[in-house]
Coordinates of C-alpha atoms and ligand atoms in Angstrom, one line a residue:
X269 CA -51.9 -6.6 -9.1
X270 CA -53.4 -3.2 -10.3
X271 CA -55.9 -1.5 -7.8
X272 CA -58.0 2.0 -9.3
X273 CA -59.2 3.4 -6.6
X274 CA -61.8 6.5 -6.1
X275 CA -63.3 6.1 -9.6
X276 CA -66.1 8.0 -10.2
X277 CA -68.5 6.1 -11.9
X278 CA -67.6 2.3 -13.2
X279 CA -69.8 1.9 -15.8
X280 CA -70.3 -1.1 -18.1
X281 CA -70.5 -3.9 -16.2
X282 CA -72.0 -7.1 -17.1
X283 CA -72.6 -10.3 -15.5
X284 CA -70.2 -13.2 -16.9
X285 CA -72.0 -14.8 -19.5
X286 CA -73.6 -12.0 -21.6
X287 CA -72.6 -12.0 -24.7
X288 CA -74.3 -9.2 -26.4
X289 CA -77.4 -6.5 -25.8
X290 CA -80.6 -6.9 -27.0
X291 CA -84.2 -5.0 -27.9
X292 CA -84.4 -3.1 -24.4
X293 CA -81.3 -4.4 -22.5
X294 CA -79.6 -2.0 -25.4
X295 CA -80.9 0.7 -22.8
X296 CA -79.3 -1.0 -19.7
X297 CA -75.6 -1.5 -18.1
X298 CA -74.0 -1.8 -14.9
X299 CA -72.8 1.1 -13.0
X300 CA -71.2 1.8 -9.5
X301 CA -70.5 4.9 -7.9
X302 CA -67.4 5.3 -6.0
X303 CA -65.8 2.5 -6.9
X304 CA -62.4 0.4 -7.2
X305 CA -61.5 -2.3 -9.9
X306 CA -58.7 -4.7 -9.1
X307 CA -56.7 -5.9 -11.8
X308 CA -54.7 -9.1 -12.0
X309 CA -52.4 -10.8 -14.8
X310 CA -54.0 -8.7 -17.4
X311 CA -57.4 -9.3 -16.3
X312 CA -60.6 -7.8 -14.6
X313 CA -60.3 -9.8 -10.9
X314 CA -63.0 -7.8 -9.2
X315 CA -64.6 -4.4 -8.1
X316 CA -66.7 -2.6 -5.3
X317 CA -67.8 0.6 -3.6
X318 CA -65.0 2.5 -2.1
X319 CA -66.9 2.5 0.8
X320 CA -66.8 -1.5 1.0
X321 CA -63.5 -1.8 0.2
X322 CA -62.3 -5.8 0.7
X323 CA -59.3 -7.2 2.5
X324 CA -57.0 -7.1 -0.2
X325 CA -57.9 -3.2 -0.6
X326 CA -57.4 -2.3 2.6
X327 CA -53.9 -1.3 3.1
X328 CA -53.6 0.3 0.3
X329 CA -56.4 2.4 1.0
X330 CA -54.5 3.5 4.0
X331 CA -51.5 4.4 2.0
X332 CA -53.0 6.6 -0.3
X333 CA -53.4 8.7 2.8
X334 CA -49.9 9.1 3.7
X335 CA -48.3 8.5 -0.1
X336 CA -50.6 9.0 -2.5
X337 CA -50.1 7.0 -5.9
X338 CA -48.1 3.8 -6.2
X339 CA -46.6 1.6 -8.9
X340 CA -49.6 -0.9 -8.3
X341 CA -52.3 1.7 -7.4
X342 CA -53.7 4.4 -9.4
X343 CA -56.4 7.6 -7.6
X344 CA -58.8 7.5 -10.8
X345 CA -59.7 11.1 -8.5
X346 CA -63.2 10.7 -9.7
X347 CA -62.5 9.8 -13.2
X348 CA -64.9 7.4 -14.8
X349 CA -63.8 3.9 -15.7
X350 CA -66.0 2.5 -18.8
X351 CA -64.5 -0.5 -21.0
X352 CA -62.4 -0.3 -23.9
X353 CA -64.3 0.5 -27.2
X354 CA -64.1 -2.8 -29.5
X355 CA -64.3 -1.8 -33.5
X356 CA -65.4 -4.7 -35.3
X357 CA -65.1 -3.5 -39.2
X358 CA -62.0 -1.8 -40.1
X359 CA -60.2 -1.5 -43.6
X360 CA -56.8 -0.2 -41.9
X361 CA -54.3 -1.9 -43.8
X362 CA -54.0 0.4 -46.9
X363 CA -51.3 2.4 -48.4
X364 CA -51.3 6.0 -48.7
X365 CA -54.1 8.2 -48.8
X366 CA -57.2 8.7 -51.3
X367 CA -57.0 12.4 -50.5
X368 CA -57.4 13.3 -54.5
X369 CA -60.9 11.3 -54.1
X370 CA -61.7 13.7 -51.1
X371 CA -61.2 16.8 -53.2
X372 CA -63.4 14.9 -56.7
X373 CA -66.2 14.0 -54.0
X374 CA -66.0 17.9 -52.5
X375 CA -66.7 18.9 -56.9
X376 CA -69.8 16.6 -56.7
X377 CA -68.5 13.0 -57.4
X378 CA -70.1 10.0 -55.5
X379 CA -68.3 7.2 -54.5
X380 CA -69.9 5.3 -57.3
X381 CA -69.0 7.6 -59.8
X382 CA -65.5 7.8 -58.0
X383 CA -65.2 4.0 -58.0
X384 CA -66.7 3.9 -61.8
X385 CA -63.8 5.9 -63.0
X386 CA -61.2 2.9 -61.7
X387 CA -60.8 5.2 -58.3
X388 CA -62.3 4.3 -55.3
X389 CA -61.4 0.2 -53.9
X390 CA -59.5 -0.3 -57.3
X391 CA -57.0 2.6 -56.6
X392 CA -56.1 1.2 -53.0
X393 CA -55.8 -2.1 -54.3
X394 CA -52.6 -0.1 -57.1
X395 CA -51.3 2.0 -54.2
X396 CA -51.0 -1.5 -51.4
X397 CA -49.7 -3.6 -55.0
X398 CA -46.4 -1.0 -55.1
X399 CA -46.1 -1.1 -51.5
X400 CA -43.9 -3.3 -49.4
X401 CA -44.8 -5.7 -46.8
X402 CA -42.7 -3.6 -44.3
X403 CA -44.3 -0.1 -45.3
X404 CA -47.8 -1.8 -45.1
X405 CA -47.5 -3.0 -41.5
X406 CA -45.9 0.3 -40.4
X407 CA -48.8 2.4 -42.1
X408 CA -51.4 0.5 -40.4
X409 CA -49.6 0.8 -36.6
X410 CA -49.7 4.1 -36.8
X411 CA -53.7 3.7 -37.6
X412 CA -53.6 1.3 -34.2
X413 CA -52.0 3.5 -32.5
X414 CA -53.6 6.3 -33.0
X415 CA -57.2 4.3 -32.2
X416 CA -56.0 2.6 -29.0
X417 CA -54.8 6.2 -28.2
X418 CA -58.5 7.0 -28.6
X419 CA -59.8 4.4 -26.4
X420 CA -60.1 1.3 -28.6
X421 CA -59.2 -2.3 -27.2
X422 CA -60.3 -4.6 -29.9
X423 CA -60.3 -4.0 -33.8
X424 CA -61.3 -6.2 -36.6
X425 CA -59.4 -5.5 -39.8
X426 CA -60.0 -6.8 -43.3
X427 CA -58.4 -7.9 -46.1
X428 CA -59.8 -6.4 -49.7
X429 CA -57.5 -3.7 -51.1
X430 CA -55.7 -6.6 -53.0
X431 CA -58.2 -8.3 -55.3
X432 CA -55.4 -11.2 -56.2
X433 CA -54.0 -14.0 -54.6
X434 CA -50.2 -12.2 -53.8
X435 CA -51.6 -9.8 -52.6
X436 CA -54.5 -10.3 -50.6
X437 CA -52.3 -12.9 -48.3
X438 CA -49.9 -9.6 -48.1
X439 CA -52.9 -8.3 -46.9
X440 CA -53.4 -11.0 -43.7
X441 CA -49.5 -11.4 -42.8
X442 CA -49.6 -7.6 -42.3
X443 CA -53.1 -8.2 -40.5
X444 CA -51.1 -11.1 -38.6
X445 CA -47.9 -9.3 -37.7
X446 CA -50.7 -6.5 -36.3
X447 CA -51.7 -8.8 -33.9
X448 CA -48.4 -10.3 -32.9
X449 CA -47.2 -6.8 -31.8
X450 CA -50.6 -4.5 -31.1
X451 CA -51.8 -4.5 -27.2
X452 CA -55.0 -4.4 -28.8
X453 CA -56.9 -7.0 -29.5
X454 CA -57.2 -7.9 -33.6
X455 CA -59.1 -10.6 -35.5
X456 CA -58.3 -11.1 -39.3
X457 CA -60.8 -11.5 -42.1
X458 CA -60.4 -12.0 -45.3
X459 CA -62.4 -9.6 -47.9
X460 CA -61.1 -10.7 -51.2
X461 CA -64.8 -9.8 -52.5
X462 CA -64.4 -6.2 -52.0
X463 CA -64.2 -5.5 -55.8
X464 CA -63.3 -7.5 -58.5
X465 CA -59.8 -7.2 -59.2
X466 CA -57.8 -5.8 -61.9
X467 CA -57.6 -7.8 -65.0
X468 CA -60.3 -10.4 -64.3
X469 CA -63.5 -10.5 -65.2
X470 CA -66.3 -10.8 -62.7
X471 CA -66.9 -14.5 -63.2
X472 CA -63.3 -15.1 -63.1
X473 CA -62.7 -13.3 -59.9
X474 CA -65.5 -14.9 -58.0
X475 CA -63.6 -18.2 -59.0
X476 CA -60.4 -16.8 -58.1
X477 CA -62.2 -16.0 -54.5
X478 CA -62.4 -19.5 -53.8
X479 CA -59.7 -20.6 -55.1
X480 CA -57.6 -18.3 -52.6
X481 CA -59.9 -19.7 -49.6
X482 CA -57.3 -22.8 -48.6
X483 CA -54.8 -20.1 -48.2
X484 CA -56.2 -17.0 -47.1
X485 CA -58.4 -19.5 -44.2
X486 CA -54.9 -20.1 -42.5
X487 CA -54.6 -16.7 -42.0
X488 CA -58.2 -15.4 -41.0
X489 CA -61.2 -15.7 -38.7
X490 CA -63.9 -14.5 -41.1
X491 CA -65.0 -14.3 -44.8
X492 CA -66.6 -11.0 -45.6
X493 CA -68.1 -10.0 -49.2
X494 CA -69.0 -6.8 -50.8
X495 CA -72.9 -7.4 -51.4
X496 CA -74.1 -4.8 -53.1
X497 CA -74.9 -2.8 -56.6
X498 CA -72.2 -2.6 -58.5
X499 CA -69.9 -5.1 -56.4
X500 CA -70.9 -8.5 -55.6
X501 CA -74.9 -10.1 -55.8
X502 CA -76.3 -12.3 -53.3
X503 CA -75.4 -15.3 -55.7
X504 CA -72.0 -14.5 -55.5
X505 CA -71.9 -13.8 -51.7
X506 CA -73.7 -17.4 -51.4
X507 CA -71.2 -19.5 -53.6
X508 CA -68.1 -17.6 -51.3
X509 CA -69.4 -18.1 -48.5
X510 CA -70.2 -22.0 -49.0
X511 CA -66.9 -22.3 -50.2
X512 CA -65.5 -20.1 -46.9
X513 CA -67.6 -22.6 -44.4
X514 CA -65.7 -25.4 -45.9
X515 CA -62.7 -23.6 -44.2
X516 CA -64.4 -22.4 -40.7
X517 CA -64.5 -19.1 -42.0
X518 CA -67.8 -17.5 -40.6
X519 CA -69.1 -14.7 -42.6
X520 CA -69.5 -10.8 -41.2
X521 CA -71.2 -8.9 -44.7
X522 CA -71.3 -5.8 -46.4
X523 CA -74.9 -5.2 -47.5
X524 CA -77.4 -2.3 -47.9
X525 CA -74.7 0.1 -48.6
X526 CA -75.0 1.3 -51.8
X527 CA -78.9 -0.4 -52.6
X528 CA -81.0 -2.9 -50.6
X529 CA -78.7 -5.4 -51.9
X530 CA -80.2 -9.0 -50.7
X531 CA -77.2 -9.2 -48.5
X532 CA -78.8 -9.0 -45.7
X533 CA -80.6 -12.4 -46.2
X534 CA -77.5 -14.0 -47.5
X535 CA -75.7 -13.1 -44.3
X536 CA -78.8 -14.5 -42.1
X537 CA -78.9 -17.7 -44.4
X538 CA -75.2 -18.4 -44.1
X539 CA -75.1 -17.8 -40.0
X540 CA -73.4 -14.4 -40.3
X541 CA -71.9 -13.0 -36.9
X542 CA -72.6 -9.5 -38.3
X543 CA -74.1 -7.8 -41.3
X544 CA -72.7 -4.7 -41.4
X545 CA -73.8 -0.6 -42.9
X546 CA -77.6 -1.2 -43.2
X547 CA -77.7 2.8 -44.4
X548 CA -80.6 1.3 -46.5
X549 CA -83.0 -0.9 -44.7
X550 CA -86.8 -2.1 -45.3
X551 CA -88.9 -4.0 -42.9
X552 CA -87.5 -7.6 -44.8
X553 CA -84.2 -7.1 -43.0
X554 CA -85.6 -6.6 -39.9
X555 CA -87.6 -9.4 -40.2
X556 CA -84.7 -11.6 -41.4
X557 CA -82.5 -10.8 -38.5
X558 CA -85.0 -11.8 -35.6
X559 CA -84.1 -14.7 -33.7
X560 CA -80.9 -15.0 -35.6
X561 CA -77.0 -15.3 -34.4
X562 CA -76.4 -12.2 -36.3
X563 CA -75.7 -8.5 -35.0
X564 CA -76.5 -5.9 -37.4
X565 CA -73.4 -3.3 -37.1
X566 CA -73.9 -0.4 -38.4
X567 CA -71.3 2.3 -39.4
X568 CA -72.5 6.2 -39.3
X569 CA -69.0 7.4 -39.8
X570 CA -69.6 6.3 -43.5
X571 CA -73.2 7.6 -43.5
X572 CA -71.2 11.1 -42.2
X573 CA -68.0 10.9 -44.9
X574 CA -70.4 9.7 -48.0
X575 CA -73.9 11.5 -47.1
X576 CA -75.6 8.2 -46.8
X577 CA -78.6 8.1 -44.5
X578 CA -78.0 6.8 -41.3
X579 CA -78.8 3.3 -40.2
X580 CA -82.5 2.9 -38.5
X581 CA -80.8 1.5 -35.3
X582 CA -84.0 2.3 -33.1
X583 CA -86.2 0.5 -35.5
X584 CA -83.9 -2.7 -35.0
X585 CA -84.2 -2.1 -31.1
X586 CA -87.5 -1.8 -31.1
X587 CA -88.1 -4.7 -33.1
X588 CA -86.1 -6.8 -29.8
X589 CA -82.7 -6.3 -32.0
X590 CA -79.6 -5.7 -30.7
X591 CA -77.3 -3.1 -32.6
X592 CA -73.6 -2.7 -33.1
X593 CA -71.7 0.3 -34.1
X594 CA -68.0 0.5 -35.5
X595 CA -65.9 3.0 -37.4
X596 CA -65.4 1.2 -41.2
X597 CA -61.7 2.8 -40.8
X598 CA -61.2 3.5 -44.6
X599 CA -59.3 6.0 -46.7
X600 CA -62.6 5.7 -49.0
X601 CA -65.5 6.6 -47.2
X602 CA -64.3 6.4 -43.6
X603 CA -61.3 8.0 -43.5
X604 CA -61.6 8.2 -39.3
X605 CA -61.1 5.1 -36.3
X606 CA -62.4 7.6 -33.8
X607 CA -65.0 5.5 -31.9
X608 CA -66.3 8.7 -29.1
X609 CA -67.2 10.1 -32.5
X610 CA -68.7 7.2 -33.8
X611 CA -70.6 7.1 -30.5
X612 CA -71.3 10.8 -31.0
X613 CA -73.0 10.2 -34.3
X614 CA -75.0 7.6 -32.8
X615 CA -76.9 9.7 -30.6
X616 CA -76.8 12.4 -32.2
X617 CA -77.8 11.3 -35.9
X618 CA -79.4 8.0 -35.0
X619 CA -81.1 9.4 -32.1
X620 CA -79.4 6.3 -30.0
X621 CA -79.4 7.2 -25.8
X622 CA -75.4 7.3 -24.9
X623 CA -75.9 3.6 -23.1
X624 CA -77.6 2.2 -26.1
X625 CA -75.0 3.9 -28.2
X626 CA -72.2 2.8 -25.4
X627 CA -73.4 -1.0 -25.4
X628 CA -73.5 -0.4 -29.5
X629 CA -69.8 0.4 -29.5
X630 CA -68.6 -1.8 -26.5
X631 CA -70.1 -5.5 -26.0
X632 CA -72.0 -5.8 -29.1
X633 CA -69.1 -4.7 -31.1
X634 CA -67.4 -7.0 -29.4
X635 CA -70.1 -9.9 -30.2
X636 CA -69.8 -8.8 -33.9
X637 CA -65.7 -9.6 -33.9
X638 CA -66.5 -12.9 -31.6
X639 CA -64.6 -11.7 -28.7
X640 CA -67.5 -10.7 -26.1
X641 CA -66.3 -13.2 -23.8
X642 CA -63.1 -11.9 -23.0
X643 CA -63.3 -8.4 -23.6
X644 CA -66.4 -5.1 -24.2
X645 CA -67.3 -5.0 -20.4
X646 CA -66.4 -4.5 -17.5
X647 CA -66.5 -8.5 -16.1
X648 CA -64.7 -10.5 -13.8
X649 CA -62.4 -12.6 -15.7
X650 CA -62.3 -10.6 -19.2
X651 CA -59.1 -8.7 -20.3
X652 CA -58.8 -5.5 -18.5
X653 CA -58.9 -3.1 -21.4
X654 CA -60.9 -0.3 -20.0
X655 CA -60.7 3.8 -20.6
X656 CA -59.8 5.9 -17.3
X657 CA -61.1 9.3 -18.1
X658 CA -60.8 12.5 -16.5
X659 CA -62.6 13.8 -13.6
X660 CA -66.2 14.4 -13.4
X661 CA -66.8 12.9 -17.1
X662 CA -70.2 10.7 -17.5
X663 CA -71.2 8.5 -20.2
X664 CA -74.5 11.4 -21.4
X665 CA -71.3 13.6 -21.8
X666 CA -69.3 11.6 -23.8
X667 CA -71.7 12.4 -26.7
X668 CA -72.6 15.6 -26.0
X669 CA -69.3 17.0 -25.2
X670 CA -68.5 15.1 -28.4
X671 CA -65.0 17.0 -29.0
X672 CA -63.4 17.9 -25.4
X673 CA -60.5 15.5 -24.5
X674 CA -62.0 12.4 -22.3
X675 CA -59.6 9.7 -22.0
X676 CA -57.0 10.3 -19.2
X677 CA -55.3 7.1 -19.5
X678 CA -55.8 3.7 -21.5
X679 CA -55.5 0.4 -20.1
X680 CA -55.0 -3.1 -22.5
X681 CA -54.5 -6.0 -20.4
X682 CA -54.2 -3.9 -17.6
X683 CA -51.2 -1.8 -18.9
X684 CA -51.1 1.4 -19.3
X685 CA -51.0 2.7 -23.0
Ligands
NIG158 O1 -67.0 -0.3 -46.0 N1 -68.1 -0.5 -48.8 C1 -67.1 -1.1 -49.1 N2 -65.9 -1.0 -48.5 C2 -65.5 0.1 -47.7 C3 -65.0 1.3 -48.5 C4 -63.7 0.9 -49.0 C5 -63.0 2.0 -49.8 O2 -63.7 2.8 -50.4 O3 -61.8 1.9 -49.9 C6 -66.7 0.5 -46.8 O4 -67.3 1.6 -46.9
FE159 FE1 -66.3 -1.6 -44.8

């Protein structure tokens, strides 16, 4: 049993059963002032106003007075207590760095032009081939690390940077071994559509694609496909992702990156749990998502790395739409897991209020990864992966104070990382 006591400001909480935001709830969440949170086995048991406190609070409360902190108790001393961040689209496992890309795209370069010259997904895909398994996984642990550090709790990381069949399953035992060892929580998808791979030809590869799924399935929750100019089309994305069902893979997209690519509507068609960047978006998307299973995620770190416009996240809420944000973790064009600053961009470039751009990076990222019922609030029952930050700090503040150190301590499954 873990008791925080004195807590500022609890924010996030949810009533069981709510598995994402949408249209105007975006603008909502549960918050208590002056609050405790009891933690048990790893999990959220219960919270209340300090004033209130319940049986199993009381003597503690009493000791704090004579004692102060205990093993099993911890003075938040007027901290605020919000949930874990969950970042549901992440290209993490990669080897080495791209920083030669940085400098071309500083002369001028865009990532197509990059990517045109064999740079870009292609030169990944060479640097993770000459790699070993061991280096991979410890290259990508420091990534985790350094994003639980942060505040993040649950993380999504695909496959893609190795575009044939060796080495994409490298790819998703690293991924696995990830989530054997990582307090966070991690869910696999396979991305072998990221870019057609060396040697093949397009036709080839998309063959080659599903020809991999029997494997690649054993080792991965979702199918995800490059959708747009230049990469994959939506024909493509459709004859994967038949081929993925087959397996129980469900599909999480990238479309309307690069071009309105179709993607989108491939996503919707095939019962997508997320179609993800969106940095170019017409009223037919919008349209296509209502009523539909599918949480459009979108990604402003890339929009800030690349230039891209940012994603029209208020159109989407005001069109009843709920909205996801994430980090795209990349050494391409997202070379950054910070979620405060993803957050940060969110209100700031997309003009998103900190609790829409909260829920956006909490609960509906979690409902993108399809872990919002155990994790992305603050809920009775869900894992206790929550952010203790230091005193006085609000939610409007996380944003605006978008640099000054936040987090004083995180919790995953109620230990302190
Ligand atoms: O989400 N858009 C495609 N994939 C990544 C970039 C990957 C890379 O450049 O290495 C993205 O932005
Ligand atoms: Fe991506």
């Amino acid at each position: 049993m873990l008791r925080i006591i004195n807590i500022g400001r609890l924010v996030g909480i949810v009533p069981e059963g709510v598995l994402r935001k949408q249209g105007a709830e975006m603008a909502q969440t549960g918050v208590l002032e002056d609050a405790w949170l009891e933690i048990e086995d790893g999990r959220i048991k219960g919270f209340g106003e300090m004033r209130f406190p319940d049986s199993a609070l009381r003597a503690p409360l009493e000791m704090t007075n004579h004692s102060g902190q205990t093993d099993d108790m911890v003075d938040a001393e007027g901290g605020m207590v919000m949930p874990a961040f969950c970042d549901s689209h992440t290209h993490i496992v990669y080897a080495g760095s791209r920083a030669g890309e940085f400098l071309d795209k500083i002369e001028g370069l865009s990532y197509e032009e990059i990517a045109a010259r064999g740079g870009g997904i292609l030169n990944s895909a060479d640097l993770l081939h000459e790699t070993s398994e061991e280096g991979l996984f410890r290259q990508a642990m420091e990534r985790v690390g350094e994003m639980v550090r942060q505040g993040t709790g649950a993380i999504e990381i695909k496959s893609g940077y190795g575009l044939n069949p060796a080495d994409e399953l490298k790819m998703l035992r690293v991924i696995r071994r990830i989530k054997e060892t990582s307090p966070a929580l991690i869910r696999p998808t396979f991305l072998g559509a990221h870019a057609v791979g060396r040697g093949y030809t397009h036709e080839a590869y998309v063959q080659a694609i599903v020809d991999m799924m029997p494997d690649t399935a054993a080792l991965a929750d979702f199918v995800d496909v490059f959708c747009d100019e230049g990469f994959f089309t939506p024909e493509d994305t459709d004859r994967i992702l038949t081929a993925a069902a087959r397996y129980g893979l469900r599909p999480k997209i990238h479309a309307n990156e690069l071009a309105v690519s179709g993607g989108v509507q491939a996503g919707v068609r095939h019962q997508a749990l997320s179609v993800d960047h969106l940095e170019r978006t017409t009223e037919a998307e919008i349209e296509a998502l209502k009523g539909t299973g599918t949480m459009p995620t979108m990604l402003p770190g890339t929009s800030f790395f690349l230039g891209l416009p940012y994603g029209r996240a208020k159109d989407f809420i005001h069109a009843g739409l709920g909205v996801a944000l994430a980090s795209d973790y990349n050494p391409g064009s997202a070379p950054s897991g910070d979620m405060r600053f993803v957050m940060a961009l969110g209100c700031i470039q997309m003009r998103l209020t900190p609790v829409e751009a909260f829920n956006a990076c909490t609960l509906n990222s979690a409902y993108a990864m399809g872990v919002s019922d155990v994790t992305g609030s603050i809920t009775p029952g869900k894992r206790a992966d929550f952010i203790l930050t230091r005193p006085g700090w609000t939610l409007t503040n996380l944003p605006y104070l978008h640099h000054s150190p936040f987090i004083r301590q995180v919790f995953l499954q109620g230990l302190p990382q």
